[in-house]
């Protein structure tokens, strides 16, 4: 019994000595949203805050037509999905519809906007479509009061000599891009009465054809690619960025999407494939070197849309959920 007591006493003394030799300044990781904490904080820069795999818990359309083209947008605190069916023959003109959601629920489905003429729809816009007529282009859409609005781009000085290129993302939302030689006009979706003129004066060579990826209307910077490398153009100066040798600076070609800028001017970049989103900021050489990986977001799809609002990035897109035409919605916090 005395031997046992002696051994216990020795063990206690050894334990006290070990504790006294431990470095009390050793840092520790703590998951804490309080930025004033003096301890080392481990916090994900991009966090999936919300994922809704089927907006409104039901499909957005009752039109079961595999030939239908569909485009989802968020604007004016509502979500719209524009659809147009493809006519079976010359005597069956395409028909256009809009479904509208608010506060996470579908409030109307398949509202008819009428028929298209034989020239057909070209691209979707919030609440409607832009299509070609004989002289110019016309946008037809359902406004936030559920009233049908029609605007001809002849009023913007755009006739058929201009080419409607695509719908692109800008720092003020999605916009229509029209081309005519070196001249470009941007028209922000929802503000169809005004246009923004762009004229890149610098000549890159006759073989260069730039595809705009993103336009920052604050700085004037445009991310553009010629399908093998990227450039940063500036529509305020009409010139590209130059390298140390005075040549147009070339950046690596990235396959993902530019979706905005941080307050410090870093480009925010997203790659979306196989239900995985990789999101992060690019460095000064537009290299995707540090990113977060978020799983469980359906996709990626060509029609995915991005809406950046301060420290939140919302992603939406149309897809099939359990065999039904649906819209997914993901909200990502940016810390």
GROMACS .gro file of C-alpha atoms in nm:
model
  335
    1UNK     CA    1   0.000   0.000   0.000
    2UNK     CA    2   0.287   0.237   0.085
    3UNK     CA    3   0.448   0.160  -0.255
    4UNK     CA    4   0.125   0.256  -0.437
    5UNK     CA    5   0.103   0.587  -0.249
    6UNK     CA    6   0.466   0.667  -0.336
    7UNK     CA    7   0.403   0.596  -0.706
    8UNK     CA    8   0.089   0.817  -0.715
    9UNK     CA    9   0.282   1.101  -0.549
   10UNK     CA   10   0.560   1.077  -0.810
   11UNK     CA   11   0.310   1.079  -1.099
   12UNK     CA   12   0.136   1.392  -0.963
   13UNK     CA   13   0.468   1.573  -0.924
   14UNK     CA   14   0.571   1.481  -1.281
   15UNK     CA   15   0.240   1.610  -1.416
   16UNK     CA   16   0.278   1.945  -1.240
   17UNK     CA   17   0.632   1.982  -1.375
   18UNK     CA   18   0.521   1.908  -1.733
   19UNK     CA   19   0.244   2.167  -1.715
   20UNK     CA   20   0.483   2.432  -1.581
   21UNK     CA   21   0.724   2.370  -1.875
   22UNK     CA   22   0.452   2.419  -2.143
   23UNK     CA   23   0.486   2.734  -2.358
   24UNK     CA   24   0.197   2.957  -2.249
   25UNK     CA   25   0.238   3.175  -2.560
   26UNK     CA   26   0.140   2.894  -2.802
   27UNK     CA   27  -0.136   3.022  -3.040
   28UNK     CA   28  -0.455   2.831  -3.104
   29UNK     CA   29  -0.713   2.831  -3.380
   30UNK     CA   30  -1.062   2.939  -3.302
   31UNK     CA   31  -1.359   2.959  -3.535
   32UNK     CA   32  -1.492   3.300  -3.440
   33UNK     CA   33  -1.666   3.569  -3.641
   34UNK     CA   34  -1.547   3.841  -3.400
   35UNK     CA   35  -1.272   4.018  -3.593
   36UNK     CA   36  -1.156   4.193  -3.274
   37UNK     CA   37  -1.048   3.865  -3.112
   38UNK     CA   38  -0.677   3.849  -3.032
   39UNK     CA   39  -0.665   3.473  -3.091
   40UNK     CA   40  -0.585   3.332  -3.432
   41UNK     CA   41  -0.913   3.306  -3.624
   42UNK     CA   42  -0.979   3.044  -3.887
   43UNK     CA   43  -1.263   3.161  -4.112
   44UNK     CA   44  -1.354   3.050  -4.462
   45UNK     CA   45  -1.341   3.341  -4.706
   46UNK     CA   46  -1.632   3.202  -4.911
   47UNK     CA   47  -1.912   3.011  -4.737
   48UNK     CA   48  -2.227   2.857  -4.878
   49UNK     CA   49  -2.498   3.025  -4.675
   50UNK     CA   50  -2.802   2.887  -4.855
   51UNK     CA   51  -2.882   2.634  -5.126
   52UNK     CA   52  -3.231   2.588  -5.267
   53UNK     CA   53  -3.236   2.298  -5.511
   54UNK     CA   54  -3.588   2.376  -5.632
   55UNK     CA   55  -3.705   2.734  -5.606
   56UNK     CA   56  -4.067   2.745  -5.489
   57UNK     CA   57  -4.062   2.368  -5.421
   58UNK     CA   58  -4.212   2.305  -5.763
   59UNK     CA   59  -4.134   2.338  -6.131
   60UNK     CA   60  -4.157   2.685  -6.283
   61UNK     CA   61  -4.349   2.587  -6.598
   62UNK     CA   62  -4.635   2.366  -6.706
   63UNK     CA   63  -4.520   2.368  -7.067
   64UNK     CA   64  -4.352   2.037  -7.136
   65UNK     CA   65  -4.159   2.108  -7.452
   66UNK     CA   66  -3.803   1.985  -7.494
   67UNK     CA   67  -3.742   2.243  -7.768
   68UNK     CA   68  -3.804   2.534  -7.530
   69UNK     CA   69  -3.515   2.774  -7.458
   70UNK     CA   70  -3.519   2.916  -7.106
   71UNK     CA   71  -3.337   3.202  -6.934
   72UNK     CA   72  -3.345   3.282  -6.560
   73UNK     CA   73  -3.265   3.626  -6.414
   74UNK     CA   74  -3.302   3.811  -6.087
   75UNK     CA   75  -3.398   4.176  -6.101
   76UNK     CA   76  -3.623   4.414  -5.906
   77UNK     CA   77  -3.645   4.166  -5.614
   78UNK     CA   78  -3.802   3.903  -5.834
   79UNK     CA   79  -3.689   3.599  -6.027
   80UNK     CA   80  -3.808   3.549  -6.383
   81UNK     CA   81  -3.771   3.262  -6.625
   82UNK     CA   82  -3.831   3.352  -6.989
   83UNK     CA   83  -3.920   3.067  -7.224
   84UNK     CA   84  -3.984   3.045  -7.594
   85UNK     CA   85  -4.102   2.745  -7.786
   86UNK     CA   86  -3.965   2.666  -8.131
   87UNK     CA   87  -4.233   2.641  -8.396
   88UNK     CA   88  -4.279   2.308  -8.567
   89UNK     CA   89  -4.300   2.470  -8.911
   90UNK     CA   90  -4.332   2.806  -9.086
   91UNK     CA   91  -4.698   2.835  -8.992
   92UNK     CA   92  -4.631   2.768  -8.623
   93UNK     CA   93  -4.453   3.080  -8.492
   94UNK     CA   94  -4.252   3.060  -8.167
   95UNK     CA   95  -4.439   3.163  -7.854
   96UNK     CA   96  -4.287   3.341  -7.556
   97UNK     CA   97  -4.376   3.301  -7.188
   98UNK     CA   98  -4.257   3.429  -6.851
   99UNK     CA   99  -4.279   3.271  -6.505
  100UNK     CA  100  -4.228   3.496  -6.205
  101UNK     CA  101  -4.112   3.422  -5.850
  102UNK     CA  102  -4.096   3.640  -5.540
  103UNK     CA  103  -3.978   3.571  -5.185
  104UNK     CA  104  -3.898   3.210  -5.266
  105UNK     CA  105  -4.232   3.123  -5.429
  106UNK     CA  106  -4.369   3.115  -5.781
  107UNK     CA  107  -4.643   3.378  -5.807
  108UNK     CA  108  -4.724   3.324  -6.175
  109UNK     CA  109  -4.635   3.072  -6.442
  110UNK     CA  110  -4.627   3.078  -6.819
  111UNK     CA  111  -4.763   3.429  -6.869
  112UNK     CA  112  -4.796   3.471  -7.245
  113UNK     CA  113  -4.604   3.758  -7.404
  114UNK     CA  114  -4.731   3.675  -7.751
  115UNK     CA  115  -4.577   3.526  -8.063
  116UNK     CA  116  -4.253   3.599  -8.239
  117UNK     CA  117  -4.231   3.668  -8.609
  118UNK     CA  118  -4.028   3.448  -8.839
  119UNK     CA  119  -3.702   3.618  -8.741
  120UNK     CA  120  -3.728   3.460  -8.395
  121UNK     CA  121  -3.583   3.525  -8.053
  122UNK     CA  122  -3.213   3.583  -8.010
  123UNK     CA  123  -3.148   3.593  -7.638
  124UNK     CA  124  -3.322   3.612  -7.303
  125UNK     CA  125  -3.342   3.920  -7.082
  126UNK     CA  126  -3.506   3.968  -6.740
  127UNK     CA  127  -3.875   3.897  -6.790
  128UNK     CA  128  -3.861   3.855  -7.165
  129UNK     CA  129  -3.663   3.828  -7.487
  130UNK     CA  130  -3.479   4.035  -7.740
  131UNK     CA  131  -3.550   3.943  -8.101
  132UNK     CA  132  -3.482   4.071  -8.451
  133UNK     CA  133  -3.730   4.242  -8.674
  134UNK     CA  134  -3.682   4.368  -9.028
  135UNK     CA  135  -3.514   4.695  -8.935
  136UNK     CA  136  -3.359   4.656  -8.594
  137UNK     CA  137  -3.393   4.465  -8.269
  138UNK     CA  138  -3.683   4.475  -8.025
  139UNK     CA  139  -3.704   4.375  -7.660
  140UNK     CA  140  -4.033   4.253  -7.519
  141UNK     CA  141  -4.059   4.190  -7.147
  142UNK     CA  142  -4.285   4.180  -6.844
  143UNK     CA  143  -4.205   4.464  -6.604
  144UNK     CA  144  -4.224   4.452  -6.223
  145UNK     CA  145  -4.594   4.551  -6.243
  146UNK     CA  146  -4.667   4.256  -6.475
  147UNK     CA  147  -4.724   4.490  -6.768
  148UNK     CA  148  -4.589   4.402  -7.111
  149UNK     CA  149  -4.328   4.650  -7.233
  150UNK     CA  150  -4.183   4.676  -7.584
  151UNK     CA  151  -3.879   4.878  -7.687
  152UNK     CA  152  -3.723   4.910  -8.032
  153UNK     CA  153  -3.349   4.971  -8.034
  154UNK     CA  154  -3.385   5.200  -8.333
  155UNK     CA  155  -3.443   5.458  -8.060
  156UNK     CA  156  -3.086   5.386  -7.940
  157UNK     CA  157  -2.944   5.439  -8.289
  158UNK     CA  158  -2.910   5.064  -8.346
  159UNK     CA  159  -3.031   4.930  -8.679
  160UNK     CA  160  -2.961   4.600  -8.853
  161UNK     CA  161  -2.610   4.717  -8.946
  162UNK     CA  162  -2.525   4.645  -8.582
  163UNK     CA  163  -2.476   4.290  -8.463
  164UNK     CA  164  -2.621   4.172  -8.135
  165UNK     CA  165  -2.331   3.980  -7.988
  166UNK     CA  166  -2.445   3.845  -7.650
  167UNK     CA  167  -2.567   3.918  -7.300
  168UNK     CA  168  -2.265   3.991  -7.076
  169UNK     CA  169  -2.214   4.061  -6.708
  170UNK     CA  170  -2.116   4.411  -6.593
  171UNK     CA  171  -2.072   4.581  -6.258
  172UNK     CA  172  -2.429   4.712  -6.302
  173UNK     CA  173  -2.582   4.378  -6.390
  174UNK     CA  174  -2.636   4.202  -6.720
  175UNK     CA  175  -2.622   4.402  -7.043
  176UNK     CA  176  -2.677   4.358  -7.416
  177UNK     CA  177  -2.365   4.401  -7.629
  178UNK     CA  178  -2.403   4.532  -7.985
  179UNK     CA  179  -2.108   4.545  -8.228
  180UNK     CA  180  -2.041   4.754  -8.537
  181UNK     CA  181  -1.680   4.741  -8.647
  182UNK     CA  182  -1.467   4.895  -8.373
  183UNK     CA  183  -1.772   5.044  -8.202
  184UNK     CA  184  -1.962   4.872  -7.926
  185UNK     CA  185  -2.281   4.970  -7.749
  186UNK     CA  186  -2.381   4.830  -7.413
  187UNK     CA  187  -2.741   4.851  -7.295
  188UNK     CA  188  -2.809   4.753  -6.935
  189UNK     CA  189  -3.102   4.513  -6.905
  190UNK     CA  190  -3.395   4.703  -6.759
  191UNK     CA  191  -3.263   5.041  -6.875
  192UNK     CA  192  -3.332   5.006  -7.245
  193UNK     CA  193  -3.358   5.378  -7.317
  194UNK     CA  194  -2.988   5.442  -7.259
  195UNK     CA  195  -2.671   5.301  -7.411
  196UNK     CA  196  -2.301   5.311  -7.324
  197UNK     CA  197  -2.057   5.364  -7.610
  198UNK     CA  198  -1.727   5.177  -7.619
  199UNK     CA  199  -1.453   5.234  -7.874
  200UNK     CA  200  -1.129   5.040  -7.835
  201UNK     CA  201  -0.897   5.251  -8.048
  202UNK     CA  202  -0.587   5.034  -8.025
  203UNK     CA  203  -0.540   4.800  -8.323
  204UNK     CA  204  -0.438   4.448  -8.225
  205UNK     CA  205  -0.429   4.308  -8.577
  206UNK     CA  206  -0.687   4.188  -8.824
  207UNK     CA  207  -0.696   3.837  -8.676
  208UNK     CA  208  -0.799   3.952  -8.329
  209UNK     CA  209  -1.163   3.910  -8.233
  210UNK     CA  210  -1.236   3.979  -7.871
  211UNK     CA  211  -1.501   3.811  -7.666
  212UNK     CA  212  -1.598   4.028  -7.369
  213UNK     CA  213  -1.616   3.838  -7.041
  214UNK     CA  214  -1.689   4.119  -6.795
  215UNK     CA  215  -1.715   4.498  -6.800
  216UNK     CA  216  -1.641   4.707  -6.491
  217UNK     CA  217  -1.833   5.028  -6.558
  218UNK     CA  218  -1.667   5.196  -6.260
  219UNK     CA  219  -1.303   5.161  -6.365
  220UNK     CA  220  -1.374   5.110  -6.737
  221UNK     CA  221  -1.183   4.781  -6.739
  222UNK     CA  222  -1.298   4.503  -6.970
  223UNK     CA  223  -1.185   4.142  -6.941
  224UNK     CA  224  -1.164   4.023  -7.302
  225UNK     CA  225  -1.029   3.708  -7.465
  226UNK     CA  226  -0.929   3.608  -7.814
  227UNK     CA  227  -0.993   3.243  -7.718
  228UNK     CA  228  -0.629   3.169  -7.634
  229UNK     CA  229  -0.531   3.447  -7.392
  230UNK     CA  230  -0.691   3.727  -7.196
  231UNK     CA  231  -0.643   4.102  -7.208
  232UNK     CA  232  -0.759   4.390  -6.993
  233UNK     CA  233  -0.894   4.669  -7.212
  234UNK     CA  234  -1.016   5.007  -7.095
  235UNK     CA  235  -1.307   5.167  -7.278
  236UNK     CA  236  -1.231   5.507  -7.122
  237UNK     CA  237  -0.882   5.523  -7.278
  238UNK     CA  238  -0.949   5.291  -7.571
  239UNK     CA  239  -0.628   5.099  -7.500
  240UNK     CA  240  -0.518   4.769  -7.344
  241UNK     CA  241  -0.284   4.727  -7.052
  242UNK     CA  242   0.080   4.717  -7.170
  243UNK     CA  243   0.372   4.507  -7.048
  244UNK     CA  244   0.726   4.635  -6.975
  245UNK     CA  245   0.814   4.612  -7.345
  246UNK     CA  246   0.520   4.826  -7.446
  247UNK     CA  247   0.322   4.534  -7.588
  248UNK     CA  248  -0.043   4.452  -7.507
  249UNK     CA  249  -0.020   4.254  -7.186
  250UNK     CA  250  -0.138   3.895  -7.221
  251UNK     CA  251  -0.291   3.704  -6.933
  252UNK     CA  252  -0.362   3.329  -6.900
  253UNK     CA  253  -0.686   3.210  -7.052
  254UNK     CA  254  -0.932   3.095  -6.786
  255UNK     CA  255  -1.242   2.891  -6.859
  256UNK     CA  256  -1.453   3.015  -6.568
  257UNK     CA  257  -1.646   3.337  -6.506
  258UNK     CA  258  -1.542   3.681  -6.383
  259UNK     CA  259  -1.822   3.798  -6.155
  260UNK     CA  260  -1.699   4.125  -6.001
  261UNK     CA  261  -1.427   4.298  -5.803
  262UNK     CA  262  -1.334   4.333  -5.437
  263UNK     CA  263  -1.306   4.675  -5.274
  264UNK     CA  264  -0.930   4.651  -5.322
  265UNK     CA  265  -0.973   4.590  -5.696
  266UNK     CA  266  -0.913   4.214  -5.712
  267UNK     CA  267  -1.114   4.022  -5.969
  268UNK     CA  268  -1.358   3.770  -5.823
  269UNK     CA  269  -1.357   3.451  -6.028
  270UNK     CA  270  -1.575   3.138  -6.033
  271UNK     CA  271  -1.535   2.795  -6.190
  272UNK     CA  272  -1.849   2.581  -6.181
  273UNK     CA  273  -1.855   2.218  -6.290
  274UNK     CA  274  -1.960   1.874  -6.166
  275UNK     CA  275  -2.168   2.017  -5.878
  276UNK     CA  276  -1.857   2.192  -5.746
  277UNK     CA  277  -1.789   2.565  -5.734
  278UNK     CA  278  -1.436   2.696  -5.702
  279UNK     CA  279  -1.441   3.062  -5.605
  280UNK     CA  280  -1.162   3.302  -5.523
  281UNK     CA  281  -0.976   3.619  -5.613
  282UNK     CA  282  -0.718   3.646  -5.889
  283UNK     CA  283  -0.372   3.788  -5.833
  284UNK     CA  284  -0.219   4.076  -6.033
  285UNK     CA  285  -0.138   3.837  -6.317
  286UNK     CA  286  -0.498   3.703  -6.328
  287UNK     CA  287  -0.387   3.369  -6.189
  288UNK     CA  288  -0.636   3.163  -5.990
  289UNK     CA  289  -0.395   3.075  -5.711
  290UNK     CA  290  -0.608   3.070  -5.395
  291UNK     CA  291  -0.968   2.962  -5.380
  292UNK     CA  292  -1.240   2.795  -5.176
  293UNK     CA  293  -1.423   2.484  -5.292
  294UNK     CA  294  -1.797   2.459  -5.236
  295UNK     CA  295  -1.981   2.136  -5.310
  296UNK     CA  296  -2.349   2.066  -5.365
  297UNK     CA  297  -2.437   2.338  -5.619
  298UNK     CA  298  -2.597   2.191  -5.933
  299UNK     CA  299  -2.416   2.254  -6.255
  300UNK     CA  300  -2.248   2.397  -6.426
  301UNK     CA  301  -2.481   2.514  -6.697
  302UNK     CA  302  -2.431   2.767  -6.974
  303UNK     CA  303  -2.728   2.966  -6.847
  304UNK     CA  304  -2.603   3.013  -6.490
  305UNK     CA  305  -2.628   3.373  -6.370
  306UNK     CA  306  -2.434   3.563  -6.103
  307UNK     CA  307  -2.552   3.856  -5.891
  308UNK     CA  308  -2.295   4.018  -5.663
  309UNK     CA  309  -2.427   4.245  -5.389
  310UNK     CA  310  -2.165   4.364  -5.143
  311UNK     CA  311  -2.056   4.056  -4.952
  312UNK     CA  312  -2.303   3.815  -5.109
  313UNK     CA  313  -2.287   3.628  -5.438
  314UNK     CA  314  -2.610   3.471  -5.559
  315UNK     CA  315  -2.607   3.205  -5.828
  316UNK     CA  316  -2.915   3.081  -6.012
  317UNK     CA  317  -2.977   2.853  -6.306
  318UNK     CA  318  -3.238   2.636  -6.474
  319UNK     CA  319  -3.198   2.259  -6.468
  320UNK     CA  320  -3.391   1.936  -6.417
  321UNK     CA  321  -3.461   1.851  -6.054
  322UNK     CA  322  -3.612   1.504  -6.014
  323UNK     CA  323  -3.729   1.522  -6.373
  324UNK     CA  324  -3.897   1.863  -6.339
  325UNK     CA  325  -3.800   2.197  -6.494
  326UNK     CA  326  -3.665   2.386  -6.193
  327UNK     CA  327  -3.444   2.672  -6.081
  328UNK     CA  328  -3.166   2.628  -5.827
  329UNK     CA  329  -3.060   2.917  -5.606
  330UNK     CA  330  -2.733   2.939  -5.410
  331UNK     CA  331  -2.620   3.222  -5.180
  332UNK     CA  332  -2.249   3.248  -5.100
  333UNK     CA  333  -2.117   3.473  -4.823
  334UNK     CA  334  -1.795   3.660  -4.904
  335UNK     CA  335  -1.600   3.736  -4.588
   0.00000   0.00000   0.00000
